[in-house]
Coordinates of C-alpha atoms in Angstrom, one line a residue:
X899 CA 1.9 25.0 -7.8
X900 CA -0.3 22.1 -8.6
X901 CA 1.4 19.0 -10.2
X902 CA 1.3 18.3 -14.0
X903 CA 0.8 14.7 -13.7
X904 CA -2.9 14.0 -12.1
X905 CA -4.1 10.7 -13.0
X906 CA -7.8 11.2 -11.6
X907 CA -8.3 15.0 -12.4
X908 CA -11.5 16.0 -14.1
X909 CA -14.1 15.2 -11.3
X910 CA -14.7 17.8 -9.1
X911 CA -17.9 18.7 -10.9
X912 CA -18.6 15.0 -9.9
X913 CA -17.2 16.1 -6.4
X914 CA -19.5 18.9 -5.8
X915 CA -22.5 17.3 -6.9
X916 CA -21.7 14.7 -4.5
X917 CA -21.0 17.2 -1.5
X918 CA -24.7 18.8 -2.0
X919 CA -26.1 15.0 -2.1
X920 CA -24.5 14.5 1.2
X921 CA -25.4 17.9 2.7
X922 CA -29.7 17.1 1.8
X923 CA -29.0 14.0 3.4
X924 CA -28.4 15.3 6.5
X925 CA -24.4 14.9 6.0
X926 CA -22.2 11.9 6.6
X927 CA -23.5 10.9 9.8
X928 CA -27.6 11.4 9.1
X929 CA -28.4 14.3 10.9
X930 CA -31.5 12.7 11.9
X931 CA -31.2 11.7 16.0
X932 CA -33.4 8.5 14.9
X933 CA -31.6 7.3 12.2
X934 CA -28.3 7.7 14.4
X935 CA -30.3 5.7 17.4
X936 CA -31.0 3.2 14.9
X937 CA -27.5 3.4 13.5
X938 CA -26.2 2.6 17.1
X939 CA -28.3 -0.4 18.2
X940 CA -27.5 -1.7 14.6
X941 CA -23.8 -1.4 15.5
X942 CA -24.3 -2.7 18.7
X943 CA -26.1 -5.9 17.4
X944 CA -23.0 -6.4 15.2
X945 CA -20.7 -6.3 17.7
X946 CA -22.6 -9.1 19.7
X947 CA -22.3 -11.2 16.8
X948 CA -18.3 -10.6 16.1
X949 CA -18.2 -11.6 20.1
X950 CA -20.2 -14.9 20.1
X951 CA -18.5 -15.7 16.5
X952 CA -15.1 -15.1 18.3
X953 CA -16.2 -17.2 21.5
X954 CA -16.8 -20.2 19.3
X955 CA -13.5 -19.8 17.5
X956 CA -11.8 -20.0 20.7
X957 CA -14.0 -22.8 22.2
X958 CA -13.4 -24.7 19.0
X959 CA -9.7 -24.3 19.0
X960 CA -9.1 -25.4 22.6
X961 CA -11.5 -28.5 21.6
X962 CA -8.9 -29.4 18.9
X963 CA -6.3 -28.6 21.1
X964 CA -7.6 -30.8 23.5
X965 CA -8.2 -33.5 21.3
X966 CA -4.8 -33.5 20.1
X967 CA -3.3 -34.1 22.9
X968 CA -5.2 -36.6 24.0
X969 CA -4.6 -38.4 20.9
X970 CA -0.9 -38.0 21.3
X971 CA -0.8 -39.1 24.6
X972 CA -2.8 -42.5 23.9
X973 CA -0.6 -43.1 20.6

């Protein structure tokens, strides 16, 4: 039994138009080999920036770190 109450009802028209989109498309990973190649290197590029962005978070913490202590010590 479906419930009463259904705050978003009224789109699955909206829903199955959408669905047929995504199945010419080549569905919800693009069914094309190239475009998932390209999808991957793409990924991979972005997870070389996170790393270097995370490298100089941690470089520049242990420089303030360092620089804290060193300013404790000669106060």
């Amino acid at each position: 039994m479906a419930p009463s109450y259904r705050p978003y009802a009224g789109g699955e028209e909206h829903d199955a138009q959408r669905r047929k989109k995504k199945n010419k498309a080549g569905g919800l990973w693009g069914g094309d080999p190239a475009e998932m190649k390209r999808r991957r290197r793409v990924a991979g590029y972005k997870a070389y920036a996170v790393e270097s962005k995370v490298k100089a978070s941690i470089r520049r913490g242990l420089h303030w770190i360092k620089a804290k202590c060193a300013h404790i010590i000669r106060t």
